[in-house]
């Protein structure tokens, strides 16, 4: 039995904060502690109380005066796109053709897949992220590489082999039966093994034929405990082409509805240009819209109307994500900084408490894994991030004027990045310092 006691300023959310001063939405303990045993949290609270429950051999790590939160969760990204980030000057469809598809072709080489999976998971951990929902490439071996690396680190990650059988280079396509068989084999091998979870992953309606969409629907029906992830309504040219490819559909969302792909475990990247009818369909099925602000700005895709989606009569479940490599940063802090600006351009604000709720418990709820991660509750998996709002000279100077927790969080979001991440614990074990040493 290995026991570790983490001491610091603990912060965890109990529900979505409704306004900047919503003190009942979170638990904050100035001299707090988290007791971890065998990869799980066994107690959280005031240091003295938690210390009293620890055994005599407990290893104690003092992170004061830093904040200790549940690890950040990233609800949408593409691990094969590490070398696509910073590709200049294109909107979505050209960006896919000119940069992304050629890059993903390299993943037919399983050595390359393993190398990038390793570097990728190191990078997200360095940025304080302990769980991701990841797209792999079309190659089964890319998903195997990702899961092997993830399992070796004992991370709770969700991932899937992309299914795509048209409108892409021949070297990057599967077929409806091979996409189905490979996904099925990966589910059998990896879904529920250790902390690994599988997401059925038709890339988007443009790159899957109706036959493949039907196969994706069959997989979802056969594996209701798996996630489903795809892209929806990101870019105007994409929406127009989708309408041409699926002339019978009422709209883009209806394409996915027709194949049985909407539902509470379905994650739809982007959802920028949804009509009211589409937003209603998303809401009624409990489907999740994934907000990817750095990507949406970088590719010029549009402004996700977060507050409209949250406050409408039929609200949407929302997650937040980097969308690496359309997204330009691995950091959920940088992501929410850009998210704040996107929301500001829509004439609204996202308060800092709501931001940090979103990237911890909010994303855990959106991914239906809040019983395991996203909180500091006893029984949860021990995935934590330790953050320092004085990590750089400019942050330290600005911290001199900070008086409240909300102000500190907003400073972290506005100026923070991986330098603010002092330590990361995955299943109770230090993961960032181990990497740096
Ligand atoms: N739509 C289909 N594939 C992709 C992708 O890889 N990135 C983004 N941003 N949108 C997509
Ligand atoms: Zn994406």
Short mmCIF file of C-alpha atoms and ligand atoms in Angstrom, two decimals:
data_model
loop_
_atom_site.label_atom_id
_atom_site.label_comp_id
_atom_site.label_asym_id
_atom_site.label_seq_id
_atom_site.Cartn_x
_atom_site.Cartn_y
_atom_site.Cartn_z
CA UNK A 1 0.00 0.00 0.00
CA UNK A 2 1.47 3.35 -1.05
CA UNK A 3 0.10 6.43 0.63
CA UNK A 4 0.92 10.00 -0.36
CA UNK A 5 -0.33 13.16 1.30
CA UNK A 6 -0.38 16.28 -0.86
CA UNK A 7 -0.50 19.53 1.06
CA UNK A 8 -1.52 22.79 -0.62
CA UNK A 9 -4.39 25.17 -1.31
CA UNK A 10 -6.97 22.69 -2.54
CA UNK A 11 -9.69 23.75 -4.96
CA UNK A 12 -12.41 21.56 -6.47
CA UNK A 13 -15.79 22.35 -7.97
CA UNK A 14 -19.07 20.87 -6.75
CA UNK A 15 -21.21 22.21 -9.59
CA UNK A 16 -21.15 24.85 -12.33
CA UNK A 17 -20.58 28.33 -10.83
CA UNK A 18 -23.44 30.60 -11.79
CA UNK A 19 -21.63 33.90 -11.28
CA UNK A 20 -18.25 35.32 -10.23
CA UNK A 21 -19.14 35.25 -6.50
CA UNK A 22 -20.78 31.80 -6.40
CA UNK A 23 -18.96 30.49 -3.33
CA UNK A 24 -21.25 27.46 -2.93
CA UNK A 25 -20.06 26.04 -6.25
CA UNK A 26 -16.63 25.01 -4.99
CA UNK A 27 -14.58 23.78 -2.05
CA UNK A 28 -11.46 25.79 -1.34
CA UNK A 29 -9.21 25.02 1.63
CA UNK A 30 -6.31 27.40 2.31
CA UNK A 31 -4.31 24.77 4.24
CA UNK A 32 -5.74 21.74 2.54
CA UNK A 33 -4.61 18.23 1.75
CA UNK A 34 -5.40 15.28 -0.48
CA UNK A 35 -4.59 11.77 0.73
CA UNK A 36 -3.92 9.28 -2.06
CA UNK A 37 -3.68 5.54 -1.73
CA UNK A 38 -3.17 3.00 -4.52
CA UNK A 39 -4.08 5.49 -7.22
CA UNK A 40 -7.26 6.75 -5.56
CA UNK A 41 -8.17 9.74 -3.42
CA UNK A 42 -9.13 8.50 0.03
CA UNK A 43 -9.68 11.85 1.74
CA UNK A 44 -9.64 15.59 1.06
CA UNK A 45 -10.10 18.53 3.43
CA UNK A 46 -8.25 20.55 6.05
CA UNK A 47 -4.63 19.41 6.38
CA UNK A 48 -4.88 18.51 10.09
CA UNK A 49 -7.99 16.35 9.58
CA UNK A 50 -6.61 14.54 6.55
CA UNK A 51 -3.17 14.05 8.13
CA UNK A 52 -4.82 12.28 11.06
CA UNK A 53 -6.21 9.63 8.70
CA UNK A 54 -2.85 8.81 7.11
CA UNK A 55 -0.76 5.82 8.12
CA UNK A 56 2.67 6.11 9.74
CA UNK A 57 4.54 5.50 6.47
CA UNK A 58 2.75 8.18 4.47
CA UNK A 59 4.94 10.21 2.10
CA UNK A 60 4.09 13.87 2.58
CA UNK A 61 4.66 16.46 -0.15
CA UNK A 62 4.20 20.10 0.70
CA UNK A 63 3.09 22.16 -2.30
CA UNK A 64 2.16 25.27 -0.36
CA UNK A 65 1.51 28.02 -1.42
CA UNK A 66 0.44 26.49 -4.74
CA UNK A 67 -3.07 25.49 -5.73
CA UNK A 68 -3.98 21.80 -5.97
CA UNK A 69 -6.82 20.99 -8.38
CA UNK A 70 -8.15 17.95 -10.20
CA UNK A 71 -6.05 17.46 -13.37
CA UNK A 72 -7.22 19.31 -16.47
CA UNK A 73 -9.27 17.46 -19.07
CA UNK A 74 -9.04 18.11 -22.82
CA UNK A 75 -12.16 16.91 -24.62
CA UNK A 76 -10.96 16.94 -28.24
CA UNK A 77 -7.59 16.73 -29.94
CA UNK A 78 -5.63 14.85 -32.58
CA UNK A 79 -2.44 13.20 -31.38
CA UNK A 80 -1.07 12.66 -34.94
CA UNK A 81 -1.14 16.42 -35.52
CA UNK A 82 1.79 17.41 -33.32
CA UNK A 83 3.76 18.38 -36.42
CA UNK A 84 0.76 20.11 -38.01
CA UNK A 85 0.53 22.90 -35.41
CA UNK A 86 1.55 26.23 -36.89
CA UNK A 87 0.79 25.39 -40.54
CA UNK A 88 0.22 28.72 -42.20
CA UNK A 89 -2.60 30.31 -44.06
CA UNK A 90 -5.50 27.95 -44.69
CA UNK A 91 -9.11 27.39 -43.72
CA UNK A 92 -10.35 23.97 -42.66
CA UNK A 93 -10.70 22.06 -45.95
CA UNK A 94 -7.42 23.28 -47.49
CA UNK A 95 -5.67 22.84 -44.15
CA UNK A 96 -6.80 19.20 -44.09
CA UNK A 97 -5.71 18.57 -47.69
CA UNK A 98 -2.41 20.44 -47.61
CA UNK A 99 -1.08 19.76 -44.14
CA UNK A 100 -3.09 17.35 -42.05
CA UNK A 101 -3.77 14.46 -44.38
CA UNK A 102 -0.14 14.25 -45.61
CA UNK A 103 1.06 14.31 -41.99
CA UNK A 104 -1.38 11.62 -40.85
CA UNK A 105 -0.20 9.39 -43.71
CA UNK A 106 3.09 8.95 -41.82
CA UNK A 107 1.24 6.97 -39.13
CA UNK A 108 1.06 3.87 -41.31
CA UNK A 109 4.59 3.42 -39.87
CA UNK A 110 3.94 2.06 -36.38
CA UNK A 111 7.36 3.24 -35.14
CA UNK A 112 6.39 6.80 -35.98
CA UNK A 113 3.06 6.34 -34.20
CA UNK A 114 4.78 5.12 -31.05
CA UNK A 115 7.27 7.96 -31.05
CA UNK A 116 4.60 10.63 -31.46
CA UNK A 117 2.24 9.00 -28.92
CA UNK A 118 5.04 9.10 -26.36
CA UNK A 119 5.96 12.70 -27.06
CA UNK A 120 2.33 13.70 -27.17
CA UNK A 121 1.40 12.28 -23.76
CA UNK A 122 4.55 13.83 -22.26
CA UNK A 123 3.50 17.18 -23.67
CA UNK A 124 -0.07 17.14 -22.36
CA UNK A 125 1.13 16.07 -18.91
CA UNK A 126 3.68 18.91 -18.93
CA UNK A 127 0.71 21.24 -19.43
CA UNK A 128 -1.31 19.87 -16.53
CA UNK A 129 -3.72 17.73 -18.54
CA UNK A 130 -4.39 14.28 -17.14
CA UNK A 131 -7.19 13.09 -19.45
CA UNK A 132 -7.79 13.64 -23.17
CA UNK A 133 -10.32 12.53 -25.75
CA UNK A 134 -8.03 11.85 -28.71
CA UNK A 135 -8.40 11.14 -32.40
CA UNK A 136 -5.77 8.75 -33.72
CA UNK A 137 -5.11 8.36 -37.46
CA UNK A 138 -6.99 5.96 -39.73
CA UNK A 139 -4.36 3.30 -39.02
CA UNK A 140 -5.22 0.74 -36.37
CA UNK A 141 -1.55 0.76 -35.30
CA UNK A 142 -1.80 4.46 -34.36
CA UNK A 143 -4.55 3.68 -31.85
CA UNK A 144 -2.59 0.71 -30.52
CA UNK A 145 0.45 2.97 -30.04
CA UNK A 146 -1.64 5.57 -28.25
CA UNK A 147 -3.31 3.09 -25.90
CA UNK A 148 -0.03 1.33 -25.12
CA UNK A 149 1.61 4.59 -24.12
CA UNK A 150 -1.44 5.76 -22.21
CA UNK A 151 -1.77 2.45 -20.37
CA UNK A 152 1.95 2.47 -19.46
CA UNK A 153 1.39 5.87 -17.80
CA UNK A 154 -1.84 4.64 -16.14
CA UNK A 155 -3.72 7.63 -17.60
CA UNK A 156 -7.49 7.71 -18.06
CA UNK A 157 -7.72 8.55 -21.75
CA UNK A 158 -10.42 8.18 -24.38
CA UNK A 159 -9.28 7.52 -27.95
CA UNK A 160 -10.28 5.97 -31.22
CA UNK A 161 -9.04 5.04 -34.65
CA UNK A 162 -10.42 7.49 -37.20
CA UNK A 163 -12.83 5.99 -39.74
CA UNK A 164 -12.61 7.65 -43.18
CA UNK A 165 -13.30 6.03 -46.54
CA UNK A 166 -13.56 8.92 -49.03
CA UNK A 167 -12.49 12.47 -49.91
CA UNK A 168 -8.98 11.84 -48.61
CA UNK A 169 -5.75 10.39 -50.08
CA UNK A 170 -5.97 6.67 -50.83
CA UNK A 171 -3.19 6.02 -48.32
CA UNK A 172 -5.41 7.47 -45.62
CA UNK A 173 -8.67 5.63 -46.17
CA UNK A 174 -10.20 2.46 -44.79
CA UNK A 175 -13.37 0.78 -46.06
CA UNK A 176 -16.71 0.38 -44.30
CA UNK A 177 -15.98 -3.26 -43.34
CA UNK A 178 -12.30 -2.69 -42.41
CA UNK A 179 -13.14 0.44 -40.38
CA UNK A 180 -15.80 -1.56 -38.56
CA UNK A 181 -13.56 -4.60 -37.97
CA UNK A 182 -10.56 -2.56 -36.81
CA UNK A 183 -12.70 -0.49 -34.44
CA UNK A 184 -14.32 -3.63 -33.07
CA UNK A 185 -10.93 -5.28 -32.48
CA UNK A 186 -9.61 -2.16 -30.73
CA UNK A 187 -12.69 -2.02 -28.51
CA UNK A 188 -12.20 -5.67 -27.55
CA UNK A 189 -8.54 -5.11 -26.79
CA UNK A 190 -8.57 -1.72 -25.12
CA UNK A 191 -11.97 -0.50 -23.93
CA UNK A 192 -12.00 -0.88 -20.15
CA UNK A 193 -8.44 -2.26 -20.00
CA UNK A 194 -6.86 -0.43 -17.07
CA UNK A 195 -8.07 3.14 -17.45
CA UNK A 196 -8.44 3.13 -21.25
CA UNK A 197 -11.75 3.99 -22.92
CA UNK A 198 -12.66 3.71 -26.58
CA UNK A 199 -14.35 6.34 -28.75
CA UNK A 200 -15.90 5.27 -32.04
CA UNK A 201 -14.47 7.93 -34.36
CA UNK A 202 -15.95 8.62 -37.81
CA UNK A 203 -13.84 11.69 -38.70
CA UNK A 204 -16.75 13.70 -40.14
CA UNK A 205 -19.57 13.30 -42.63
CA UNK A 206 -17.43 14.46 -45.57
CA UNK A 207 -14.83 11.69 -45.20
CA UNK A 208 -17.27 8.85 -44.50
CA UNK A 209 -19.60 7.36 -47.12
CA UNK A 210 -23.21 6.64 -46.13
CA UNK A 211 -22.17 2.96 -45.88
CA UNK A 212 -19.45 3.81 -43.39
CA UNK A 213 -21.77 6.09 -41.42
CA UNK A 214 -24.13 3.12 -41.12
CA UNK A 215 -21.28 0.98 -39.82
CA UNK A 216 -20.41 3.69 -37.29
CA UNK A 217 -24.06 3.70 -36.17
CA UNK A 218 -23.94 -0.08 -35.78
CA UNK A 219 -20.81 0.17 -33.62
CA UNK A 220 -22.47 2.80 -31.42
CA UNK A 221 -25.56 0.61 -31.02
CA UNK A 222 -23.42 -2.45 -30.21
CA UNK A 223 -21.20 -0.56 -27.75
CA UNK A 224 -23.35 1.98 -25.87
CA UNK A 225 -20.67 2.24 -23.19
CA UNK A 226 -18.15 3.60 -25.70
CA UNK A 227 -17.95 7.26 -26.62
CA UNK A 228 -18.52 8.52 -30.16
CA UNK A 229 -16.57 11.51 -31.45
CA UNK A 230 -16.75 13.45 -34.69
CA UNK A 231 -16.76 17.01 -36.10
CA UNK A 232 -19.85 19.13 -36.70
CA UNK A 233 -20.52 22.56 -38.19
CA UNK A 234 -17.03 24.02 -37.97
CA UNK A 235 -16.69 25.88 -41.25
CA UNK A 236 -19.13 27.28 -43.84
CA UNK A 237 -17.56 25.50 -46.83
CA UNK A 238 -17.65 22.24 -44.85
CA UNK A 239 -21.35 22.72 -44.11
CA UNK A 240 -22.12 23.41 -47.78
CA UNK A 241 -20.23 20.33 -49.00
CA UNK A 242 -21.93 18.15 -46.38
CA UNK A 243 -25.34 19.35 -47.61
CA UNK A 244 -24.36 18.32 -51.17
CA UNK A 245 -23.16 14.90 -50.02
CA UNK A 246 -26.28 14.19 -47.94
CA UNK A 247 -29.12 15.92 -49.85
CA UNK A 248 -31.86 14.12 -47.90
CA UNK A 249 -30.69 15.45 -44.51
CA UNK A 250 -32.46 18.44 -42.95
CA UNK A 251 -29.09 19.88 -41.96
CA UNK A 252 -25.59 18.77 -40.84
CA UNK A 253 -26.73 17.55 -37.40
CA UNK A 254 -29.48 15.54 -39.04
CA UNK A 255 -26.84 13.57 -40.99
CA UNK A 256 -25.46 12.24 -37.71
CA UNK A 257 -28.95 11.82 -36.21
CA UNK A 258 -29.97 9.71 -39.21
CA UNK A 259 -27.19 7.22 -38.47
CA UNK A 260 -27.94 7.05 -34.74
CA UNK A 261 -24.85 8.99 -33.71
CA UNK A 262 -26.44 11.53 -31.33
CA UNK A 263 -26.52 10.77 -27.62
CA UNK A 264 -25.07 11.49 -24.19
CA UNK A 265 -21.71 9.89 -24.98
CA UNK A 266 -21.40 11.63 -28.34
CA UNK A 267 -18.84 14.43 -28.59
CA UNK A 268 -19.15 16.87 -31.47
CA UNK A 269 -16.13 19.06 -32.12
CA UNK A 270 -16.79 22.73 -32.90
CA UNK A 271 -20.60 23.19 -33.39
CA UNK A 272 -20.06 26.83 -34.31
CA UNK A 273 -22.80 27.43 -36.86
CA UNK A 274 -25.70 25.36 -35.49
CA UNK A 275 -29.28 26.45 -36.28
CA UNK A 276 -31.83 26.53 -33.46
CA UNK A 277 -33.24 23.24 -34.76
CA UNK A 278 -29.81 21.63 -34.62
CA UNK A 279 -29.13 22.98 -31.13
CA UNK A 280 -32.51 21.57 -30.02
CA UNK A 281 -31.62 18.16 -31.47
CA UNK A 282 -28.27 18.23 -29.66
CA UNK A 283 -29.92 19.23 -26.39
CA UNK A 284 -32.75 16.71 -26.59
CA UNK A 285 -30.30 13.84 -27.08
CA UNK A 286 -27.82 15.03 -24.42
CA UNK A 287 -25.11 15.31 -27.09
CA UNK A 288 -22.01 17.34 -26.22
CA UNK A 289 -20.75 20.38 -28.16
CA UNK A 290 -16.98 20.78 -27.81
CA UNK A 291 -15.65 24.34 -27.74
CA UNK A 292 -12.17 24.61 -29.33
CA UNK A 293 -11.32 28.32 -29.20
CA UNK A 294 -7.66 28.37 -30.30
CA UNK A 295 -8.48 26.20 -33.30
CA UNK A 296 -11.56 28.20 -34.24
CA UNK A 297 -9.54 31.42 -34.20
CA UNK A 298 -6.50 29.93 -35.95
CA UNK A 299 -8.51 28.41 -38.83
CA UNK A 300 -10.86 31.41 -38.95
CA UNK A 301 -13.80 29.06 -38.43
CA UNK A 302 -16.03 31.34 -36.34
CA UNK A 303 -17.08 32.28 -32.82
CA UNK A 304 -18.67 29.53 -30.70
CA UNK A 305 -21.55 31.16 -28.81
CA UNK A 306 -20.93 29.50 -25.43
CA UNK A 307 -23.33 31.61 -23.38
CA UNK A 308 -26.17 31.33 -25.89
CA UNK A 309 -25.82 27.55 -25.90
CA UNK A 310 -25.72 27.40 -22.10
CA UNK A 311 -28.62 29.78 -21.45
CA UNK A 312 -31.13 28.74 -24.14
CA UNK A 313 -34.40 27.08 -23.10
CA UNK A 314 -32.90 23.75 -24.18
CA UNK A 315 -29.28 24.14 -23.06
CA UNK A 316 -26.38 22.25 -24.58
CA UNK A 317 -23.87 20.19 -22.70
CA UNK A 318 -20.52 21.80 -23.44
CA UNK A 319 -16.92 20.65 -23.13
CA UNK A 320 -13.75 22.63 -23.84
CA UNK A 321 -10.72 21.43 -25.77
CA UNK A 322 -7.48 22.37 -27.49
CA UNK A 323 -8.12 20.60 -30.83
CA UNK A 324 -4.37 20.22 -31.35
CA UNK A 325 -3.18 20.57 -34.20
CA UNK A 326 -5.87 22.94 -35.55
CA UNK A 327 -5.56 24.31 -32.03
CA UNK A 328 -2.36 26.13 -31.29
CA UNK A 329 -1.54 25.19 -27.71
CA UNK A 330 -1.53 22.13 -25.44
CA UNK A 331 -2.49 24.20 -22.41
CA UNK A 332 -6.04 24.31 -21.09
CA UNK A 333 -5.10 27.63 -19.46
CA UNK A 334 -4.18 29.12 -22.85
CA UNK A 335 -7.33 27.53 -24.28
CA UNK A 336 -9.62 29.22 -21.76
CA UNK A 337 -7.82 32.53 -22.23
CA UNK A 338 -8.72 32.41 -25.91
CA UNK A 339 -12.16 31.07 -24.99
CA UNK A 340 -12.75 34.11 -22.82
CA UNK A 341 -11.93 36.35 -25.79
CA UNK A 342 -14.22 34.42 -28.16
CA UNK A 343 -17.05 34.74 -25.64
CA UNK A 344 -16.24 38.47 -25.24
CA UNK A 345 -16.57 38.92 -29.02
CA UNK A 346 -20.04 37.44 -28.66
CA UNK A 347 -20.78 40.21 -26.16
CA UNK A 348 -20.66 38.02 -23.04
CA UNK A 349 -18.20 37.05 -20.29
CA UNK A 350 -17.09 33.76 -18.79
CA UNK A 351 -16.17 34.21 -15.15
CA UNK A 352 -12.92 32.61 -13.94
CA UNK A 353 -14.66 30.16 -11.62
CA UNK A 354 -16.77 28.88 -14.52
CA UNK A 355 -13.61 28.57 -16.63
CA UNK A 356 -11.83 26.37 -14.10
CA UNK A 357 -15.00 24.39 -13.49
CA UNK A 358 -15.19 23.78 -17.24
CA UNK A 359 -11.67 22.34 -17.61
CA UNK A 360 -12.02 20.10 -14.54
CA UNK A 361 -15.43 18.91 -13.37
CA UNK A 362 -17.34 20.45 -16.30
CA UNK A 363 -15.36 18.47 -18.85
CA UNK A 364 -15.56 15.36 -16.68
CA UNK A 365 -19.37 15.70 -16.62
CA UNK A 366 -19.50 16.33 -20.38
CA UNK A 367 -17.43 13.17 -20.94
CA UNK A 368 -19.57 11.20 -18.41
CA UNK A 369 -16.51 10.38 -16.29
CA UNK A 370 -17.18 12.68 -13.29
CA UNK A 371 -17.51 9.63 -11.04
CA UNK A 372 -13.80 8.97 -11.69
CA UNK A 373 -12.00 12.27 -12.39
CA UNK A 374 -12.54 16.03 -12.32
CA UNK A 375 -13.08 16.26 -8.56
CA UNK A 376 -11.12 15.74 -5.34
CA UNK A 377 -13.80 13.55 -3.80
CA UNK A 378 -12.90 10.42 -1.87
CA UNK A 379 -13.14 7.43 -4.21
CA UNK A 380 -12.03 9.41 -7.27
CA UNK A 381 -8.91 8.51 -9.21
CA UNK A 382 -5.94 10.52 -7.92
CA UNK A 383 -5.26 12.75 -10.96
CA UNK A 384 -4.14 16.18 -9.76
CA UNK A 385 -2.46 19.33 -11.01
CA UNK A 386 -0.43 21.72 -8.85
CA UNK A 387 -0.35 25.28 -10.17
CA UNK A 388 1.58 28.40 -9.30
CA UNK A 389 0.11 31.80 -10.13
CA UNK A 390 3.52 33.44 -9.56
CA UNK A 391 5.38 31.22 -12.02
CA UNK A 392 6.95 34.01 -14.09
CA UNK A 393 8.24 37.49 -13.20
CA UNK A 394 5.23 39.12 -14.89
CA UNK A 395 2.78 36.82 -13.06
CA UNK A 396 4.54 37.40 -9.73
CA UNK A 397 4.30 41.16 -10.19
CA UNK A 398 0.62 41.01 -11.10
CA UNK A 399 -0.03 38.69 -8.13
CA UNK A 400 1.04 41.53 -5.80
CA UNK A 401 -2.30 43.20 -6.54
CA UNK A 402 -4.49 40.08 -6.42
CA UNK A 403 -6.92 39.83 -3.50
CA UNK A 404 -9.38 37.05 -4.28
CA UNK A 405 -9.33 33.47 -5.52
CA UNK A 406 -11.27 34.52 -8.63
CA UNK A 407 -8.66 37.14 -9.45
CA UNK A 408 -5.89 34.59 -9.00
CA UNK A 409 -7.62 32.12 -11.32
CA UNK A 410 -8.16 34.81 -13.92
CA UNK A 411 -4.50 35.75 -13.77
CA UNK A 412 -3.54 32.09 -14.19
CA UNK A 413 -5.80 31.80 -17.20
CA UNK A 414 -4.62 35.04 -18.79
CA UNK A 415 -0.87 34.75 -18.25
CA UNK A 416 -0.36 31.09 -17.38
CA UNK A 417 0.90 28.15 -19.41
CA UNK A 418 3.02 25.05 -18.74
CA UNK A 419 5.38 27.14 -16.61
CA UNK A 420 2.57 27.52 -14.07
CA UNK A 421 2.19 23.73 -13.80
CA UNK A 422 4.50 22.73 -10.95
CA UNK A 423 3.51 19.09 -10.68
CA UNK A 424 1.03 16.61 -12.05
CA UNK A 425 -0.13 13.42 -10.32
CA UNK A 426 -1.54 10.57 -12.36
CA UNK A 427 -3.19 7.73 -10.45
CA UNK A 428 -1.39 9.00 -7.36
CA UNK A 429 2.11 9.17 -8.83
CA UNK A 430 4.13 12.28 -9.66
CA UNK A 431 4.30 12.51 -13.45
CA UNK A 432 5.73 15.89 -14.40
CA UNK A 433 8.77 16.01 -12.10
CA UNK A 434 9.59 12.44 -13.06
CA UNK A 435 9.71 13.50 -16.69
CA UNK A 436 11.89 16.56 -16.06
CA UNK A 437 14.48 14.68 -14.03
N1 LIG B 1 -12.71 18.18 -39.38
C1 LIG B 1 -12.37 16.96 -39.84
N2 LIG B 1 -11.13 16.61 -39.46
C2 LIG B 1 -10.66 17.65 -38.74
C3 LIG B 1 -9.42 17.88 -38.05
O1 LIG B 1 -8.49 17.08 -38.05
N3 LIG B 1 -9.32 19.08 -37.41
C4 LIG B 1 -10.33 20.00 -37.39
N4 LIG B 1 -10.16 21.13 -36.73
N5 LIG B 1 -11.48 19.79 -38.02
C5 LIG B 1 -11.65 18.64 -38.69
ZN1 LIG B 2 -10.70 17.99 -34.40
#
